[in-house]
PDB file of C-alpha atoms in Angstrom:
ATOM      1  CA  UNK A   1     -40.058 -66.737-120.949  1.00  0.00           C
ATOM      2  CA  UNK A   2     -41.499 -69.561-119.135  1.00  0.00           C
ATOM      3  CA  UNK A   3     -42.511 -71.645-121.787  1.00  0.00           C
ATOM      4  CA  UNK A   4     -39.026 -70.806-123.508  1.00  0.00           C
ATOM      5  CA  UNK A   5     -37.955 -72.738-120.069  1.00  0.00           C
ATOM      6  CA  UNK A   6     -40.298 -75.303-120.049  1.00  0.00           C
ATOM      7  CA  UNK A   7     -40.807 -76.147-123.684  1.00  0.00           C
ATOM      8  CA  UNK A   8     -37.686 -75.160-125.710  1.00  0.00           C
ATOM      9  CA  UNK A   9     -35.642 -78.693-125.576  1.00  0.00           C
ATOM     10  CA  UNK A  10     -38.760 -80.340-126.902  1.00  0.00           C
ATOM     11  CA  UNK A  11     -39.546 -78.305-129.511  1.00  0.00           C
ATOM     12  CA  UNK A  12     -35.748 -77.600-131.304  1.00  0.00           C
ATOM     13  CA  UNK A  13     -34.315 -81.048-129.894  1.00  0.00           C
ATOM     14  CA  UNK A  14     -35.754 -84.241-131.671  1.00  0.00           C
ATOM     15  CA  UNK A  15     -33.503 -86.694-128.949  1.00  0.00           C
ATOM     16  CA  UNK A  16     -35.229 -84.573-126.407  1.00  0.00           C
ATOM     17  CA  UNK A  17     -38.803 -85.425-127.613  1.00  0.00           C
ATOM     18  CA  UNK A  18     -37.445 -89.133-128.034  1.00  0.00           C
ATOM     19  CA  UNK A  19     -36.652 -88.963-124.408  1.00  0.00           C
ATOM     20  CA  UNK A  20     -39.841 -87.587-123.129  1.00  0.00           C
ATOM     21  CA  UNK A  21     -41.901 -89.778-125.071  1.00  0.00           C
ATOM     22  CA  UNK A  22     -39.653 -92.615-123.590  1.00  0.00           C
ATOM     23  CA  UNK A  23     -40.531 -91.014-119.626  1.00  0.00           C
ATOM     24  CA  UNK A  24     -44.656 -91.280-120.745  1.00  0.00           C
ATOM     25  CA  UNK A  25     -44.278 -94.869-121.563  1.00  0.00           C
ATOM     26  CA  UNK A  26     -42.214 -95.989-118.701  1.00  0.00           C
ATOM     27  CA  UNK A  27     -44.216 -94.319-116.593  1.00  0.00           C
ATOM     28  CA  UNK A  28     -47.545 -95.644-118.163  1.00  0.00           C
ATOM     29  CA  UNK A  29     -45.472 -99.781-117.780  1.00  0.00           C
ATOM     30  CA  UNK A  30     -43.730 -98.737-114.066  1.00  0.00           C
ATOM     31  CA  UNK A  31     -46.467 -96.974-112.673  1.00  0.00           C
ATOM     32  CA  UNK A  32     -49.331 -99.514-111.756  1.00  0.00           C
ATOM     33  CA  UNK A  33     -46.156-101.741-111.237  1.00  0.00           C
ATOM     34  CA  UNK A  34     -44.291 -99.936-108.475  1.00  0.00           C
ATOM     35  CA  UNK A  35     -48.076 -99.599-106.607  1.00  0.00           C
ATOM     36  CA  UNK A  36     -48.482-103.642-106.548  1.00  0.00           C
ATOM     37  CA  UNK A  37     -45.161-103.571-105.382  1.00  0.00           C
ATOM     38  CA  UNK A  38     -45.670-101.309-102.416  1.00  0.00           C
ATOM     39  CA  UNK A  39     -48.812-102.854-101.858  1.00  0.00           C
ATOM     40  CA  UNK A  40     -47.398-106.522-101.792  1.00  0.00           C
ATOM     41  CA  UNK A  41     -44.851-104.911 -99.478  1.00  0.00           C
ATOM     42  CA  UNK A  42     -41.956-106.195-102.449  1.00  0.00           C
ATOM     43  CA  UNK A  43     -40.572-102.727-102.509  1.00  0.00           C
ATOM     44  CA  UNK A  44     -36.954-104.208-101.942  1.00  0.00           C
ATOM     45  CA  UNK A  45     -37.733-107.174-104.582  1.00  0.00           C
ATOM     46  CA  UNK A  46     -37.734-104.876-107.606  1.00  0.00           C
ATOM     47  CA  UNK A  47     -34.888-103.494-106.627  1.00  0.00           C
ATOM     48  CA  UNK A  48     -33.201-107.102-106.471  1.00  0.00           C
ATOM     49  CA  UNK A  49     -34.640-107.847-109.779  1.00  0.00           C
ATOM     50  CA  UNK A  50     -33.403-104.757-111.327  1.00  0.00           C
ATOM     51  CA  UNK A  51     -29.846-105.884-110.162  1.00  0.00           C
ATOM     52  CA  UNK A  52     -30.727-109.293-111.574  1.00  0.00           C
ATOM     53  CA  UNK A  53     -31.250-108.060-115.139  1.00  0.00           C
ATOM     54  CA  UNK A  54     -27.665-107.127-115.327  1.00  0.00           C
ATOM     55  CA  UNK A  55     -25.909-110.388-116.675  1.00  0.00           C
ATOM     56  CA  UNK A  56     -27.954-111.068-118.964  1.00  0.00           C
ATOM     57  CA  UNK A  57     -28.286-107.743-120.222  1.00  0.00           C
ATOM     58  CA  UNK A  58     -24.093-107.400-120.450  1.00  0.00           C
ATOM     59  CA  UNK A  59     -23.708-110.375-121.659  1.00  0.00           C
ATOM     60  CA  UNK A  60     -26.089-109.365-124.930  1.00  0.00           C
ATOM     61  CA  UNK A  61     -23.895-106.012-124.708  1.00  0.00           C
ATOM     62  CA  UNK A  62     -20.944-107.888-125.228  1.00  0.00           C
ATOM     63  CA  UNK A  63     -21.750-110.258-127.780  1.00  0.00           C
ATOM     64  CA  UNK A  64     -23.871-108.071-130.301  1.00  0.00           C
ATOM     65  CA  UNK A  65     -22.577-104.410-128.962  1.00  0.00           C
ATOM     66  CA  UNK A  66     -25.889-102.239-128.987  1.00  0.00           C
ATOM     67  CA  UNK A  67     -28.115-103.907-129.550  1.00  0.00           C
ATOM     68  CA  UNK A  68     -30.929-103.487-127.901  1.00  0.00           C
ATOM     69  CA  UNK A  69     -32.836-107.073-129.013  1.00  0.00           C
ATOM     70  CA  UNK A  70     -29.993-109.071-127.369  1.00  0.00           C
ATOM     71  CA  UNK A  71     -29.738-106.702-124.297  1.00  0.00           C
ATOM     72  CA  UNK A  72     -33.134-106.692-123.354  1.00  0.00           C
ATOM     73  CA  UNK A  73     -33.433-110.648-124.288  1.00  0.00           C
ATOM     74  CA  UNK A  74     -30.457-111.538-122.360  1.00  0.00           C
ATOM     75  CA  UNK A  75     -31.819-109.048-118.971  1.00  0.00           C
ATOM     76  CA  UNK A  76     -35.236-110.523-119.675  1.00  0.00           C
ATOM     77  CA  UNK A  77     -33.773-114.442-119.046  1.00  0.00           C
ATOM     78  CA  UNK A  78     -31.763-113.332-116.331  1.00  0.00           C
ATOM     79  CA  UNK A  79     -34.342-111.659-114.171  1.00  0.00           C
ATOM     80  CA  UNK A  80     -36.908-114.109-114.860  1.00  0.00           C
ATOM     81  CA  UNK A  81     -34.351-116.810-114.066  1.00  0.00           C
ATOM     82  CA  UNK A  82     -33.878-114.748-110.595  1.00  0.00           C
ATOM     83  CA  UNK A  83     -37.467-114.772-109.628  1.00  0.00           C
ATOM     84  CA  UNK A  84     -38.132-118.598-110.576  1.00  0.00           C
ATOM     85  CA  UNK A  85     -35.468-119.449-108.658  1.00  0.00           C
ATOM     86  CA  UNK A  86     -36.328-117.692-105.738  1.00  0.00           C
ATOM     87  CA  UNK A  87     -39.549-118.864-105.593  1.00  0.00           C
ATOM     88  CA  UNK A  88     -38.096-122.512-105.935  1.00  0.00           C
ATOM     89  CA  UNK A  89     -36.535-121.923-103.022  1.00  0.00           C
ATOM     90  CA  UNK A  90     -39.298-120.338-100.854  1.00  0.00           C
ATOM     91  CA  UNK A  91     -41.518-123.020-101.553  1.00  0.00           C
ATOM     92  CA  UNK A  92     -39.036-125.925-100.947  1.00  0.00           C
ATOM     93  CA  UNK A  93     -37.062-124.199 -98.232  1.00  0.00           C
ATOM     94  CA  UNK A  94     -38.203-122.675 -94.630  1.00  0.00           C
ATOM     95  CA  UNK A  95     -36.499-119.737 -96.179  1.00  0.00           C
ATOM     96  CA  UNK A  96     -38.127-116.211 -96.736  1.00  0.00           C
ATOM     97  CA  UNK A  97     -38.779-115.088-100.529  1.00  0.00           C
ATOM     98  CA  UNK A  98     -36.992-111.658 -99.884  1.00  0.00           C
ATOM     99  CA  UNK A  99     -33.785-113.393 -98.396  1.00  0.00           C
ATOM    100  CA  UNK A 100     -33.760-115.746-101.284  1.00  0.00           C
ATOM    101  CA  UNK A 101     -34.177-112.775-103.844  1.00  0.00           C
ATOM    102  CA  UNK A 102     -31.087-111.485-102.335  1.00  0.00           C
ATOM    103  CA  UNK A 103     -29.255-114.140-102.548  1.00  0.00           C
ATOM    104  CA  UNK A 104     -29.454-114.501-106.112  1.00  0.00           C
ATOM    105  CA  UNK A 105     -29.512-110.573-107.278  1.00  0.00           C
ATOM    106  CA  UNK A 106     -25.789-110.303-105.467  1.00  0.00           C
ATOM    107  CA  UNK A 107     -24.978-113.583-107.558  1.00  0.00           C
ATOM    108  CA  UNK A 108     -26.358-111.781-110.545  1.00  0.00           C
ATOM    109  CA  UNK A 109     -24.875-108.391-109.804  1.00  0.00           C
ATOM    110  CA  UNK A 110     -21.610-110.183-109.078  1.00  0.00           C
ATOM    111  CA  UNK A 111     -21.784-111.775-112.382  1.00  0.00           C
ATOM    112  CA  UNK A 112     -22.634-109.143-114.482  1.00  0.00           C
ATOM    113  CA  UNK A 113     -20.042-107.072-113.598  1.00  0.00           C
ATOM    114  CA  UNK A 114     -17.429-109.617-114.369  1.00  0.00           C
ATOM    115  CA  UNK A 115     -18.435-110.447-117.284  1.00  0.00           C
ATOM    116  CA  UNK A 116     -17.998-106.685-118.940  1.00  0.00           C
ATOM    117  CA  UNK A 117     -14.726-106.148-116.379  1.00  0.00           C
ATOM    118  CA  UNK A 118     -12.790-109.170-118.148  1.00  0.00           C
ATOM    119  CA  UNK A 119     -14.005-108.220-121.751  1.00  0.00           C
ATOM    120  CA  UNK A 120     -15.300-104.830-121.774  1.00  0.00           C
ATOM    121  CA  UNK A 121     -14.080-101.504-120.681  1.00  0.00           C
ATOM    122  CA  UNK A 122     -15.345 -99.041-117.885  1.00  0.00           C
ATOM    123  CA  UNK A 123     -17.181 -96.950-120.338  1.00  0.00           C
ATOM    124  CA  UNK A 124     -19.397-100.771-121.252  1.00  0.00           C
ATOM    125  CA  UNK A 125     -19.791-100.818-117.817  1.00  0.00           C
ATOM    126  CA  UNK A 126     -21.341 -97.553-117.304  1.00  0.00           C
ATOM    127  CA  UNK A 127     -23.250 -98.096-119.934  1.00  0.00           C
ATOM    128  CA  UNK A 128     -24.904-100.957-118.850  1.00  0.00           C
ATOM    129  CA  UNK A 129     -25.203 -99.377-115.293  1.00  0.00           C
ATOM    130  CA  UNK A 130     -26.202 -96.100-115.864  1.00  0.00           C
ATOM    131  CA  UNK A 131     -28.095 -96.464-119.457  1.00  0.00           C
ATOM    132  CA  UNK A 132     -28.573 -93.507-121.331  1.00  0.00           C
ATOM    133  CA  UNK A 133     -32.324 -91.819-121.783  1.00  0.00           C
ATOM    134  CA  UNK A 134     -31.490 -89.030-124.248  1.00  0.00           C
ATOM    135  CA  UNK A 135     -29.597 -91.971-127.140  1.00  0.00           C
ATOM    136  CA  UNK A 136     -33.113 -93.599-126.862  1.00  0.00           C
ATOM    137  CA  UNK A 137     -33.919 -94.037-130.700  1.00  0.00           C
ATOM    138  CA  UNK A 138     -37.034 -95.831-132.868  1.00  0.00           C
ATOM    139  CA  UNK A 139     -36.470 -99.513-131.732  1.00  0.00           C
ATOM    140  CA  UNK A 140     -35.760 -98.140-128.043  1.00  0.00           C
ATOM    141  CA  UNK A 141     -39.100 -96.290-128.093  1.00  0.00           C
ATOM    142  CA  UNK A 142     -40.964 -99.382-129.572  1.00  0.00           C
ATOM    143  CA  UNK A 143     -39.791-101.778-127.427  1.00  0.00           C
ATOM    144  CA  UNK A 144     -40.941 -99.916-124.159  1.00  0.00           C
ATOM    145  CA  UNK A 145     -43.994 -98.459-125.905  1.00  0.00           C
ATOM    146  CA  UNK A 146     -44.396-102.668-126.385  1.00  0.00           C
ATOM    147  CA  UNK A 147     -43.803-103.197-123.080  1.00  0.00           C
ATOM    148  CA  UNK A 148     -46.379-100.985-121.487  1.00  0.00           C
ATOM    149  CA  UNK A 149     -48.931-102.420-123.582  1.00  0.00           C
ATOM    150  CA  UNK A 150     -48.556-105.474-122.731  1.00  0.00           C
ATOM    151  CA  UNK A 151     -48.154-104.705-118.831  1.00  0.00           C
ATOM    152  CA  UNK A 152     -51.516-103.299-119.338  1.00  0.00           C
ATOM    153  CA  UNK A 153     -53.304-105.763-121.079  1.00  0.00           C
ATOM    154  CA  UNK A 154     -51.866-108.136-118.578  1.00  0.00           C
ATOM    155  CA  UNK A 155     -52.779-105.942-115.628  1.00  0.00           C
ATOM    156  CA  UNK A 156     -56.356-105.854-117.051  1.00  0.00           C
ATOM    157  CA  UNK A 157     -56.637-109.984-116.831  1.00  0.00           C
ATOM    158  CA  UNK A 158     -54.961-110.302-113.697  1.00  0.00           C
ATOM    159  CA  UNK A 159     -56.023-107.370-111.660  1.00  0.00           C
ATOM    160  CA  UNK A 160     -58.804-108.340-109.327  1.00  0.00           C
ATOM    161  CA  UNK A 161     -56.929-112.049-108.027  1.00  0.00           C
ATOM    162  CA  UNK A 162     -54.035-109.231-107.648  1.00  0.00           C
ATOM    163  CA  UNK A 163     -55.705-107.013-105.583  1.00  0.00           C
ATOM    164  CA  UNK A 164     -57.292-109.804-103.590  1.00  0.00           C
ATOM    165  CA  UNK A 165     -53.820-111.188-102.874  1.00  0.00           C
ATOM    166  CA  UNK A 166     -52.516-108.174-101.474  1.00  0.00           C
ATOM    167  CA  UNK A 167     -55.483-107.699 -99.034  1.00  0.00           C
ATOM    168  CA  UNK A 168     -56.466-111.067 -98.308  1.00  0.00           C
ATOM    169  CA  UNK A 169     -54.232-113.746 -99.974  1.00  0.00           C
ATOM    170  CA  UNK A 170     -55.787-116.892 -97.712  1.00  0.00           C
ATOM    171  CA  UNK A 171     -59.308-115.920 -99.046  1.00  0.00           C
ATOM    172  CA  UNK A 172     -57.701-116.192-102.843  1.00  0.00           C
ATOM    173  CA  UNK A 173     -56.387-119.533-102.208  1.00  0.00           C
ATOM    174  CA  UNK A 174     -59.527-120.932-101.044  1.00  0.00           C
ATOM    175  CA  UNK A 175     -61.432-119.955-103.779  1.00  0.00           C
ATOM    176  CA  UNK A 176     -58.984-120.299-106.995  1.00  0.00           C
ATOM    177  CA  UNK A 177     -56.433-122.228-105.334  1.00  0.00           C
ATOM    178  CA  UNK A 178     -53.781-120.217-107.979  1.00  0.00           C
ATOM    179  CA  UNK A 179     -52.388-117.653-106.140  1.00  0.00           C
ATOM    180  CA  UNK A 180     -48.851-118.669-107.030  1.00  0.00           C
ATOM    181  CA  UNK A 181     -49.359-118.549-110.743  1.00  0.00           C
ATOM    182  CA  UNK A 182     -50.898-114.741-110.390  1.00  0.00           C
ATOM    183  CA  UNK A 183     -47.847-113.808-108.409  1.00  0.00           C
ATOM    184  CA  UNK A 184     -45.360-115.492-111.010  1.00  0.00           C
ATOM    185  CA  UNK A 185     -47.156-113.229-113.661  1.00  0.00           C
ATOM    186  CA  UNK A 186     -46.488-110.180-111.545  1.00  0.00           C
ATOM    187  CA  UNK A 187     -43.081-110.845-111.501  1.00  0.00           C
ATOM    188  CA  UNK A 188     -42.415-111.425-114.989  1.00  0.00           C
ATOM    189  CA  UNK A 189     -44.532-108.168-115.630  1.00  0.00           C
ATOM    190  CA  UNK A 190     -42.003-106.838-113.281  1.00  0.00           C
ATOM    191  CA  UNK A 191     -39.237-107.715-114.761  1.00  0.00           C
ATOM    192  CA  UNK A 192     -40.354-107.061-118.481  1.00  0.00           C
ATOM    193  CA  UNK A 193     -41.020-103.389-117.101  1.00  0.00           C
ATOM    194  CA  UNK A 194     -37.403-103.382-115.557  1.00  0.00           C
ATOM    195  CA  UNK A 195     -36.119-104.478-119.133  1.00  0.00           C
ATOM    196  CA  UNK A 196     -37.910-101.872-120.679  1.00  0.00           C
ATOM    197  CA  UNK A 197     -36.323 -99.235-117.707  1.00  0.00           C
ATOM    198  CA  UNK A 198     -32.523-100.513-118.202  1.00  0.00           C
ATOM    199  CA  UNK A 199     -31.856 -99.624-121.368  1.00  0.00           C
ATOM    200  CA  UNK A 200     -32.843 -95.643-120.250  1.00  0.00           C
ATOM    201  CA  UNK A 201     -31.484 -95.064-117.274  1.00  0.00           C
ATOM    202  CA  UNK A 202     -29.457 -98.338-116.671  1.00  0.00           C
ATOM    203  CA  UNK A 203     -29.798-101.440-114.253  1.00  0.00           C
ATOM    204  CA  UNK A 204     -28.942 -99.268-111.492  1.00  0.00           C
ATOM    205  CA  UNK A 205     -31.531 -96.763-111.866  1.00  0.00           C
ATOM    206  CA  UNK A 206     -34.518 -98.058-113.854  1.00  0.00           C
ATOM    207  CA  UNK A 207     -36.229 -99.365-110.366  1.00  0.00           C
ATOM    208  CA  UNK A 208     -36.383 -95.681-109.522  1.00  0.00           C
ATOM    209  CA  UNK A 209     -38.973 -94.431-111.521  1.00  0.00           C
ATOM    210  CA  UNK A 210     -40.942 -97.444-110.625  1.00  0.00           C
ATOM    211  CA  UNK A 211     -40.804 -97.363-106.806  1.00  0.00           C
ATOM    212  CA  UNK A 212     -40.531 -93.330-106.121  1.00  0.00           C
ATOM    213  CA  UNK A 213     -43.724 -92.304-107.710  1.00  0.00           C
ATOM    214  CA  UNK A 214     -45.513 -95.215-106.053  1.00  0.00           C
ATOM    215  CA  UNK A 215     -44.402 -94.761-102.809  1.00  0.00           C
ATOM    216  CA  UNK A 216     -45.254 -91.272-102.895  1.00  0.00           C
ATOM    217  CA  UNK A 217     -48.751 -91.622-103.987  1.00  0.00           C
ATOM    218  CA  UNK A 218     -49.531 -93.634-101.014  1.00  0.00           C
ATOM    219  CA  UNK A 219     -49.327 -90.420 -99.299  1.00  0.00           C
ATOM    220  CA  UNK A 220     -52.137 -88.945-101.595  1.00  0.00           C
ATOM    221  CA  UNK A 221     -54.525 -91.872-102.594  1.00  0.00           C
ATOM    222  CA  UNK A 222     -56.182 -94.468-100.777  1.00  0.00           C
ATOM    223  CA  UNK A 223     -57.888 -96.812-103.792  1.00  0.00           C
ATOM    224  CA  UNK A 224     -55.838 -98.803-105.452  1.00  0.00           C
ATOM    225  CA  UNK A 225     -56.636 -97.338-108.788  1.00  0.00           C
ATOM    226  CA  UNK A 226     -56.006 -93.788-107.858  1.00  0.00           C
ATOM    227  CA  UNK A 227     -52.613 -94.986-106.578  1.00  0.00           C
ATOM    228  CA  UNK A 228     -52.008 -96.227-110.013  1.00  0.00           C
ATOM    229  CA  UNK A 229     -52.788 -93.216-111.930  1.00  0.00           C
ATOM    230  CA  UNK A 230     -51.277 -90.860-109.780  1.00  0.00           C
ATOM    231  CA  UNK A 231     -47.936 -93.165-109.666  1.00  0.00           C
ATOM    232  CA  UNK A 232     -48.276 -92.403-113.540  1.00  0.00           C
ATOM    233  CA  UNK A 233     -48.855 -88.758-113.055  1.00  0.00           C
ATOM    234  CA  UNK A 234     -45.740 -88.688-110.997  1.00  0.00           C
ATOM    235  CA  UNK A 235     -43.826 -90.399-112.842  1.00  0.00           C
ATOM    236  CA  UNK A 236     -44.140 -88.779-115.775  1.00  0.00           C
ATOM    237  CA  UNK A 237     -43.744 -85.382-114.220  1.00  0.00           C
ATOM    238  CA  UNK A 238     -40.233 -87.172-113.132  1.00  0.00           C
ATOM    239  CA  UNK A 239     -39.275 -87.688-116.302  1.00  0.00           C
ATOM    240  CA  UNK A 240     -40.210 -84.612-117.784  1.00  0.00           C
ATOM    241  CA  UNK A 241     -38.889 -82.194-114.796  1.00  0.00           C
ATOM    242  CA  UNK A 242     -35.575 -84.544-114.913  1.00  0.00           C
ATOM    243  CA  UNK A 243     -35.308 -83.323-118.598  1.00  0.00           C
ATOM    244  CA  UNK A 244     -35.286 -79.931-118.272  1.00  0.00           C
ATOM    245  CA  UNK A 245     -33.167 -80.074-115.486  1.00  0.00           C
ATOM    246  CA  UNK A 246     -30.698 -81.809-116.990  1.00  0.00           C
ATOM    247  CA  UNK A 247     -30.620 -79.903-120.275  1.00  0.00           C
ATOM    248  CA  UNK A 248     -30.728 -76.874-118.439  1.00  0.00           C
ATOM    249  CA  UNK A 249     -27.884 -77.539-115.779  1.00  0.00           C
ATOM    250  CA  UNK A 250     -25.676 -79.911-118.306  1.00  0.00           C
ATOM    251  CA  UNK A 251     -26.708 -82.787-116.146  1.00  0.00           C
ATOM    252  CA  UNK A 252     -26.951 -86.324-116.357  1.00  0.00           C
ATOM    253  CA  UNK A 253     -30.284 -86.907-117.071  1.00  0.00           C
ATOM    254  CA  UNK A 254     -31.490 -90.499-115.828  1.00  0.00           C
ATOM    255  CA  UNK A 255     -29.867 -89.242-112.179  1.00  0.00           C
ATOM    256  CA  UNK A 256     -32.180 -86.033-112.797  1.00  0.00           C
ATOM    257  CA  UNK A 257     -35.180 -88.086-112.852  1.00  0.00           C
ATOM    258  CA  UNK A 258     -34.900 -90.194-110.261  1.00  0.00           C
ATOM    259  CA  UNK A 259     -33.933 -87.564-107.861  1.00  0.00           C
ATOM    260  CA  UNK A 260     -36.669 -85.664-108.889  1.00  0.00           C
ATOM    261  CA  UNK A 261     -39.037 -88.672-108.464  1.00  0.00           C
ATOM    262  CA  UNK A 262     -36.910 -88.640-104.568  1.00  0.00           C
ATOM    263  CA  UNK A 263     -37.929 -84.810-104.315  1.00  0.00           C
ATOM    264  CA  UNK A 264     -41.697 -85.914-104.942  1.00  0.00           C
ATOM    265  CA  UNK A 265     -41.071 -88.581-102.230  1.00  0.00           C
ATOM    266  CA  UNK A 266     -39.898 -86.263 -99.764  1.00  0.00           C
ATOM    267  CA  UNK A 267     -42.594 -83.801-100.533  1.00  0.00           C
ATOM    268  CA  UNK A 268     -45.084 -85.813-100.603  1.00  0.00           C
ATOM    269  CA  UNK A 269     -43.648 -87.559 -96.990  1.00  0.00           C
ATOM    270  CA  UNK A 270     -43.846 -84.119 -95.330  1.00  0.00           C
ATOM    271  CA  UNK A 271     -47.216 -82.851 -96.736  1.00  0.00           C
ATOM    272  CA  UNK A 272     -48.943 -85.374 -97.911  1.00  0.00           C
ATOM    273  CA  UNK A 273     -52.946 -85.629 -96.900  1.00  0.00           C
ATOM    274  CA  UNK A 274     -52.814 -89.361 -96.197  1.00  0.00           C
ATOM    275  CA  UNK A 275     -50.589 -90.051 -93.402  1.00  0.00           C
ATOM    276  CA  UNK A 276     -47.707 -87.264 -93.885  1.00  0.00           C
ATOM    277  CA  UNK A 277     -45.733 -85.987 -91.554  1.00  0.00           C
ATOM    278  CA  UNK A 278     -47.190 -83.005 -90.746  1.00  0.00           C
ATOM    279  CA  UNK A 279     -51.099 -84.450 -90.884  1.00  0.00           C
ATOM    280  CA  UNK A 280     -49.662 -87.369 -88.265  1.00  0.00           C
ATOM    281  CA  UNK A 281     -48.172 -84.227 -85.914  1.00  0.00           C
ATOM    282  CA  UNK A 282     -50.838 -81.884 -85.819  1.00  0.00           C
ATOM    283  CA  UNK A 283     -54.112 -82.843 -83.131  1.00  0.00           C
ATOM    284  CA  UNK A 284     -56.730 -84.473 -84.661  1.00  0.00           C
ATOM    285  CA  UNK A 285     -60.677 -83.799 -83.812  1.00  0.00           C
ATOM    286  CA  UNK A 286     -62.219 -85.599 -80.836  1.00  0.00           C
ATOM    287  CA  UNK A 287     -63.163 -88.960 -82.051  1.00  0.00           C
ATOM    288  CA  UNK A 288     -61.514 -88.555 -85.250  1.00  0.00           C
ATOM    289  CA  UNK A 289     -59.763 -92.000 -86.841  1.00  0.00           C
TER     290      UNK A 289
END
């Protein structure tokens, strides 16, 4: 009975495999992502950039309808136009990188949605918004399967300098003298991750599964690697639970996920062994940290 639950829509359903296999390699791409981000204390600049995909990605909807080469080339420009220009601005400007960032993702929001309002339809709009995980077919599953892989072959070059310039970012200037190129290359791992998201559960949402999981592994883990593959773990189990949940209850399914993922959160906010809510409320041991 259980595993009729549990397993059923994978096993009958080949666009529910398709989807699930889509969940594992977002989560493997978002994962490690959404920890840097939280760690960085940038939880609010993926969101921006995940806003910032949008008029590039519409206008590829618009002039080659589906197709997911021109969507995720046209969000891909956009987002990486976003970040570049923010950081023009932080560096030339007394102003802050996340002001800037917001600044340009309304711009790009504002855009995007004007461009399908005056010539596409509601349903385009949607579309682009709200994506759709369970259409995800063969070039959909290679592109994000491409993605991830190449997150994590970037991750593996850049990951000490990016570790170091979370904790101590003076000490990495002083001794490379590159810290802004290692934080450009997080963002346009960011963003390649958040092109990858889009086209399954839509501008709107596709920062979800990155941040969620993340955040709510900090209540678990302390080491940065352990936050990474638990953010995976959790992810995953997002995508999976959202699923069944969906398919079960006649649901939309990227909404599914990401509440899910915001269930986790909670969850993990409440109980969690590393600063939760109840650990932080109950008396600690004499002398305890």
């Amino acid at each position: 009975m259980m595993a009729d639950i549990f397993l059923d829509p994978f096993t009958h359903f080949e666009f529910m495999r398709r989807a699930l296999i889509a969940c594992l390699a977002l989560a493997l791409g978002s994962g490690p992502v959404g920890v840097f981000l939280v760690l960085r204390r940038m939880s609010l600049v993926g969101d921006a950039l995940s806003h910032a995909i949008m008029p590039g990605a519409a206008a590829g909807f618009l002039i080659a309808g589906l197709s997911l080469p021109a969507m995720s080339l046209g969000g891909f420009v956009a987002g990486l136009c976003v970040a570049l220009l923010s950081g023009i601005v932080t560096r030339l400007t007394r102003q802050r990188e996340d002001a800037s960032f917001a600044a340009f993702y309304l711009m790009s929001l504002a855009a995007g949605v004007l461009i399908v309002s005056m010539r596409g339809s509601n349903v385009d709009l949607m579309h682009v918004l709200f994506g759709t995980i369970l259409a995800v077919d063969d070039l959909s599953l290679l592109l994000v399967a491409g993605i991830a892989s190449v997150s994590t072959l970037l991750f593996s070059l850049i990951y000490r300098p990016l570790v170091v310039e979370c904790f101590d970012p003076g000490f990495l200037r002083s001794v490379h003298g590159r810290g802004s190129v290692y934080h450009m290359a997080f963002l346009v791992i960011v963003v390649l991750n958040l092109v990858a998201g889009f086209q399954a559960l839509g501008t709107l949402m596709a920062v979800g599964l990155m941040m969620l999981p993340a955040a709510a592994s900090r209540f678990w883990a302390r080491e940065v690697w352990s936050l990474g593959l638990l953010s995976i773990a959790l992810a995953f189990l997002s995508g999976y639970a959202g699923l069944v949940i969906s398919f079960r209850h006649n649901l939309p399914s990227g909404p599914a996920i990401v509440l899910f993922a915001g269930a986790i959160y909670v969850f993990s906010f409440v109980f969690g062994s590393n600063g939760g809510l109840i650990g932080a409320l109950l008396p600690r041991r004499h002398l305890q940290a």
